[in-house]
C-alpha cells in the first residue's frame, strides 16, 4: 500500500520547563488504512493530531518530520493542506461557528454549481433532516453537531481524515452509529487516524492500534493480534488494556 501519512521521529517539548511530553515516535498510515491511537488521558494522543495540523500552543515545540503523500508538512505548506488534503474532526462539538447557521457553514465549502445535489446526498447519508440547515449549532443536539462535523469532512473529501475522540458523551446507539459512519468513510484512496481512549471502539473501526503510554508509543499492532489473552501482543501494557475489557473478564481474572 502507498504511504499517505508518515511521521518520523516526532517529539514534543514543553519549552518553559524543558519537559518531554511526547518521546520520539514513528507512525505510518497507508492509503486504504485506518489506525487508532489509544491511550489514557494525558498520554499524548491529541498532541499528535495538533502536530500534524501544526496547531500546537506556543509553549510547546515539536521536532521531527511529518509527510502527507510525500510532501513535508511545514508552517509554509500546512495552510494549503488543511481542509483540502487533510481534515480534522475535532473533539469539541463547539468547533462550529456559533453565529452562522448550519446550512451556510456547509454551502460555503462547496462548489456552488453542485451545492444542492451534493448536500442532499450528504444529509441523507448522515441521516440529518434538512431542518438543521436553518438552525444555529446551539439549536441542534450534540450528536447532530458531530454529524455536521463529519458532513464537512465529506464535503472536502480530503485524503487524510483525523478524528479526535469521536465518541465521548454518546449513548450506546449513537456511539454505534458514529462508529459505523467513520468506518464507512474509509476508501482505498484515503486514510484515517482515530484518536480515542475508547479501546473497544478502536477495535471495531481500525486496522491497526497504536498504543501510547505517558508520551511513549509502546506498540503498534494489527487488529488480529488482539485475541485470546493477548499472547500475540509484544508489550505488557498492551496486554493489560486488552485484558481489561469487560468481555475479557477484567485483567484476565475469571469468575468461573
Short mmCIF file of C-alpha atoms in Angstrom, two decimals:
data_model
loop_
_atom_site.label_atom_id
_atom_site.label_comp_id
_atom_site.label_asym_id
_atom_site.label_seq_id
_atom_site.Cartn_x
_atom_site.Cartn_y
_atom_site.Cartn_z
CA UNK A 1 0.00 0.00 0.00
CA UNK A 2 1.11 3.56 -0.70
CA UNK A 3 2.09 5.73 2.24
CA UNK A 4 -0.33 8.58 2.95
CA UNK A 5 0.80 9.95 6.32
CA UNK A 6 4.32 9.37 7.57
CA UNK A 7 5.51 10.61 10.97
CA UNK A 8 9.24 10.38 11.62
CA UNK A 9 10.88 10.92 14.99
CA UNK A 10 8.09 13.20 16.23
CA UNK A 11 8.69 14.56 19.73
CA UNK A 12 7.09 17.39 21.70
CA UNK A 13 8.72 19.53 24.34
CA UNK A 14 7.20 21.89 26.90
CA UNK A 15 9.52 24.85 26.34
CA UNK A 16 9.28 26.65 29.72
CA UNK A 17 10.12 23.54 31.74
CA UNK A 18 12.06 21.56 29.10
CA UNK A 19 9.75 18.62 29.86
CA UNK A 20 9.27 15.98 27.17
CA UNK A 21 5.56 15.44 26.60
CA UNK A 22 5.97 13.12 23.63
CA UNK A 23 9.04 10.97 23.10
CA UNK A 24 10.32 10.35 19.55
CA UNK A 25 7.93 8.11 17.65
CA UNK A 26 7.26 6.80 14.17
CA UNK A 27 3.84 6.19 12.63
CA UNK A 28 2.70 5.49 9.08
CA UNK A 29 -0.86 5.48 7.74
CA UNK A 30 -1.21 3.91 4.29
CA UNK A 31 -3.93 4.65 1.77
CA UNK A 32 -6.95 2.50 2.50
CA UNK A 33 -5.91 2.07 6.13
CA UNK A 34 -7.32 3.24 9.46
CA UNK A 35 -5.18 3.43 12.58
CA UNK A 36 -6.43 4.16 16.09
CA UNK A 37 -4.25 5.96 18.61
CA UNK A 38 -5.25 4.62 22.02
CA UNK A 39 -4.15 5.75 25.45
CA UNK A 40 -5.30 7.27 28.72
CA UNK A 41 -5.87 11.00 29.11
CA UNK A 42 -2.54 12.80 29.07
CA UNK A 43 -0.75 10.08 27.10
CA UNK A 44 -0.11 12.42 24.17
CA UNK A 45 -2.77 11.31 21.67
CA UNK A 46 -4.24 14.72 20.88
CA UNK A 47 -0.78 16.29 20.77
CA UNK A 48 -0.03 14.12 17.76
CA UNK A 49 -3.13 15.42 15.96
CA UNK A 50 -2.19 19.01 16.79
CA UNK A 51 1.33 18.37 15.49
CA UNK A 52 0.05 17.04 12.17
CA UNK A 53 -2.03 20.18 11.64
CA UNK A 54 0.65 22.48 13.15
CA UNK A 55 -1.77 23.64 15.84
CA UNK A 56 0.32 23.20 18.98
CA UNK A 57 0.22 26.02 21.58
CA UNK A 58 3.11 28.48 21.55
CA UNK A 59 4.64 27.00 24.71
CA UNK A 60 5.16 23.63 23.02
CA UNK A 61 7.80 22.74 20.45
CA UNK A 62 7.65 19.85 18.03
CA UNK A 63 10.64 18.15 16.45
CA UNK A 64 10.78 15.54 13.73
CA UNK A 65 9.21 15.32 10.28
CA UNK A 66 5.67 14.70 9.07
CA UNK A 67 4.84 13.94 5.44
CA UNK A 68 1.47 13.83 3.68
CA UNK A 69 1.51 11.95 0.39
CA UNK A 70 5.26 12.53 0.20
CA UNK A 71 5.13 16.29 0.86
CA UNK A 72 6.54 17.64 4.11
CA UNK A 73 4.01 19.35 6.38
CA UNK A 74 5.61 22.62 7.48
CA UNK A 75 4.43 26.03 8.64
CA UNK A 76 4.62 27.08 4.99
CA UNK A 77 2.79 24.14 3.39
CA UNK A 78 0.19 23.36 6.06
CA UNK A 79 -2.14 26.23 5.17
CA UNK A 80 -2.84 24.74 1.74
CA UNK A 81 -3.18 21.25 3.16
CA UNK A 82 -5.71 21.94 5.92
CA UNK A 83 -9.22 21.36 4.64
CA UNK A 84 -8.01 20.17 1.25
CA UNK A 85 -5.51 17.36 1.78
CA UNK A 86 -6.33 16.68 5.43
CA UNK A 87 -9.36 17.23 7.63
CA UNK A 88 -9.69 17.24 11.41
CA UNK A 89 -12.92 16.19 13.10
CA UNK A 90 -12.25 17.96 16.41
CA UNK A 91 -13.05 16.59 19.83
CA UNK A 92 -15.16 19.60 20.76
CA UNK A 93 -18.61 19.84 19.21
CA UNK A 94 -18.30 23.59 19.81
CA UNK A 95 -15.90 23.81 16.86
CA UNK A 96 -18.73 25.01 14.61
CA UNK A 97 -19.24 28.75 14.16
CA UNK A 98 -21.91 29.64 16.77
CA UNK A 99 -23.03 32.73 14.84
CA UNK A 100 -23.62 31.05 11.48
CA UNK A 101 -26.47 28.73 10.51
CA UNK A 102 -25.51 25.16 9.68
CA UNK A 103 -26.59 25.47 6.05
CA UNK A 104 -24.30 28.42 5.39
CA UNK A 105 -21.38 26.72 7.13
CA UNK A 106 -21.76 23.76 4.77
CA UNK A 107 -22.53 25.52 1.49
CA UNK A 108 -19.62 27.95 1.78
CA UNK A 109 -17.32 24.92 1.49
CA UNK A 110 -18.93 23.61 -1.69
CA UNK A 111 -18.83 24.16 -5.42
CA UNK A 112 -21.90 26.35 -5.98
CA UNK A 113 -22.94 24.51 -9.14
CA UNK A 114 -23.27 21.21 -7.28
CA UNK A 115 -24.37 22.51 -3.87
CA UNK A 116 -27.95 21.27 -3.75
CA UNK A 117 -27.41 17.77 -5.10
CA UNK A 118 -24.26 17.05 -3.10
CA UNK A 119 -25.72 18.50 0.10
CA UNK A 120 -28.87 16.40 -0.26
CA UNK A 121 -26.77 13.28 -0.71
CA UNK A 122 -24.64 14.02 2.34
CA UNK A 123 -27.60 14.87 4.58
CA UNK A 124 -29.36 11.66 3.59
CA UNK A 125 -26.20 9.63 4.13
CA UNK A 126 -25.75 11.08 7.63
CA UNK A 127 -29.45 10.81 8.49
CA UNK A 128 -29.69 14.56 9.05
CA UNK A 129 -33.01 16.30 8.43
CA UNK A 130 -32.97 19.36 6.16
CA UNK A 131 -34.33 21.42 9.06
CA UNK A 132 -30.85 21.51 10.61
CA UNK A 133 -29.70 23.77 7.77
CA UNK A 134 -31.79 26.64 9.12
CA UNK A 135 -30.57 26.26 12.68
CA UNK A 136 -27.59 27.53 14.61
CA UNK A 137 -25.28 24.98 16.27
CA UNK A 138 -26.73 25.61 19.73
CA UNK A 139 -30.20 24.70 18.40
CA UNK A 140 -29.28 21.11 17.50
CA UNK A 141 -28.18 18.17 19.61
CA UNK A 142 -24.59 17.15 20.32
CA UNK A 143 -24.98 14.05 18.15
CA UNK A 144 -26.26 16.18 15.26
CA UNK A 145 -23.33 18.57 15.64
CA UNK A 146 -20.91 15.64 15.40
CA UNK A 147 -22.64 14.58 12.18
CA UNK A 148 -22.34 18.10 10.82
CA UNK A 149 -18.58 17.94 11.50
CA UNK A 150 -18.47 14.69 9.53
CA UNK A 151 -20.52 16.36 6.78
CA UNK A 152 -17.78 18.98 6.47
CA UNK A 153 -15.21 16.20 6.09
CA UNK A 154 -17.34 14.57 3.39
CA UNK A 155 -17.73 17.84 1.51
CA UNK A 156 -13.98 18.41 1.39
CA UNK A 157 -13.13 14.77 0.51
CA UNK A 158 -9.63 15.12 1.95
CA UNK A 159 -7.33 12.08 1.61
CA UNK A 160 -6.45 12.15 5.32
CA UNK A 161 -9.14 12.25 7.98
CA UNK A 162 -8.19 12.66 11.63
CA UNK A 163 -10.98 12.11 14.17
CA UNK A 164 -10.14 13.29 17.69
CA UNK A 165 -12.28 11.48 20.32
CA UNK A 166 -15.35 10.99 18.10
CA UNK A 167 -17.50 9.08 20.62
CA UNK A 168 -17.44 10.80 24.07
CA UNK A 169 -20.80 11.57 25.64
CA UNK A 170 -22.79 9.46 23.16
CA UNK A 171 -25.28 6.86 24.31
CA UNK A 172 -24.84 3.25 23.16
CA UNK A 173 -26.91 3.58 19.97
CA UNK A 174 -25.43 6.93 18.97
CA UNK A 175 -21.93 5.59 19.60
CA UNK A 176 -22.52 2.59 17.34
CA UNK A 177 -23.94 4.86 14.64
CA UNK A 178 -20.88 7.11 14.85
CA UNK A 179 -18.50 4.15 14.58
CA UNK A 180 -20.40 2.83 11.56
CA UNK A 181 -20.22 6.25 9.93
CA UNK A 182 -16.47 6.52 10.46
CA UNK A 183 -15.97 3.01 9.16
CA UNK A 184 -17.94 3.83 6.01
CA UNK A 185 -15.76 6.86 5.27
CA UNK A 186 -12.72 4.68 4.57
CA UNK A 187 -11.87 4.12 0.92
CA UNK A 188 -8.88 2.64 -0.91
CA UNK A 189 -7.60 6.15 -1.64
CA UNK A 190 -7.85 7.77 1.79
CA UNK A 191 -6.55 7.08 5.27
CA UNK A 192 -7.88 7.62 8.77
CA UNK A 193 -6.32 8.33 12.13
CA UNK A 194 -8.74 7.90 15.03
CA UNK A 195 -7.68 9.29 18.41
CA UNK A 196 -9.54 7.72 21.29
CA UNK A 197 -9.35 6.44 24.85
CA UNK A 198 -12.21 4.05 23.96
CA UNK A 199 -10.28 0.83 23.34
CA UNK A 200 -13.39 -1.11 22.42
CA UNK A 201 -14.31 1.48 19.76
CA UNK A 202 -10.80 1.31 18.31
CA UNK A 203 -11.10 -2.45 17.91
CA UNK A 204 -14.27 -2.03 15.89
CA UNK A 205 -13.08 0.53 13.33
CA UNK A 206 -9.29 0.31 13.00
CA UNK A 207 -6.96 -1.94 11.02
CA UNK A 208 -4.14 -1.32 13.49
CA UNK A 209 -3.95 0.09 17.00
CA UNK A 210 -1.08 2.29 18.17
CA UNK A 211 -0.86 2.31 21.95
CA UNK A 212 0.51 5.32 23.82
CA UNK A 213 1.55 5.44 27.45
CA UNK A 214 2.88 8.57 29.13
CA UNK A 215 4.10 10.08 25.89
CA UNK A 216 5.68 6.92 24.51
CA UNK A 217 4.49 4.68 21.70
CA UNK A 218 4.69 1.24 23.28
CA UNK A 219 3.30 -0.82 20.41
CA UNK A 220 1.58 -0.75 17.01
CA UNK A 221 -0.34 -3.96 16.47
CA UNK A 222 -2.79 -5.25 13.84
CA UNK A 223 -6.32 -5.95 14.98
CA UNK A 224 -5.89 -9.72 14.67
CA UNK A 225 -3.24 -9.60 17.43
CA UNK A 226 -5.95 -8.69 19.93
CA UNK A 227 -7.24 -12.14 20.73
CA UNK A 228 -7.10 -14.75 23.47
CA UNK A 229 -5.23 -13.36 26.46
CA UNK A 230 -3.10 -11.10 24.30
CA UNK A 231 -0.36 -13.63 23.62
CA UNK A 232 0.33 -12.05 20.20
CA UNK A 233 0.95 -8.61 21.70
CA UNK A 234 4.52 -7.59 22.44
CA UNK A 235 4.10 -5.15 25.32
CA UNK A 236 2.71 -5.87 28.77
CA UNK A 237 0.73 -2.60 28.76
CA UNK A 238 -0.99 -3.62 25.53
CA UNK A 239 -1.96 -6.91 27.11
CA UNK A 240 -3.27 -5.12 30.19
CA UNK A 241 -5.52 -2.89 28.09
CA UNK A 242 -6.81 -5.87 26.14
CA UNK A 243 -7.48 -7.98 29.22
CA UNK A 244 -9.14 -5.03 30.99
CA UNK A 245 -12.11 -5.14 28.63
CA UNK A 246 -15.29 -6.47 30.29
CA UNK A 247 -15.59 -9.31 27.76
CA UNK A 248 -12.11 -10.43 28.76
CA UNK A 249 -13.11 -10.69 32.44
CA UNK A 250 -11.21 -7.57 33.54
CA UNK A 251 -7.43 -8.06 33.72
CA UNK A 252 -7.78 -11.68 32.76
CA UNK A 253 -9.50 -12.60 36.03
CA UNK A 254 -12.10 -15.30 35.57
CA UNK A 255 -15.22 -15.53 37.72
CA UNK A 256 -15.85 -19.14 36.68
#
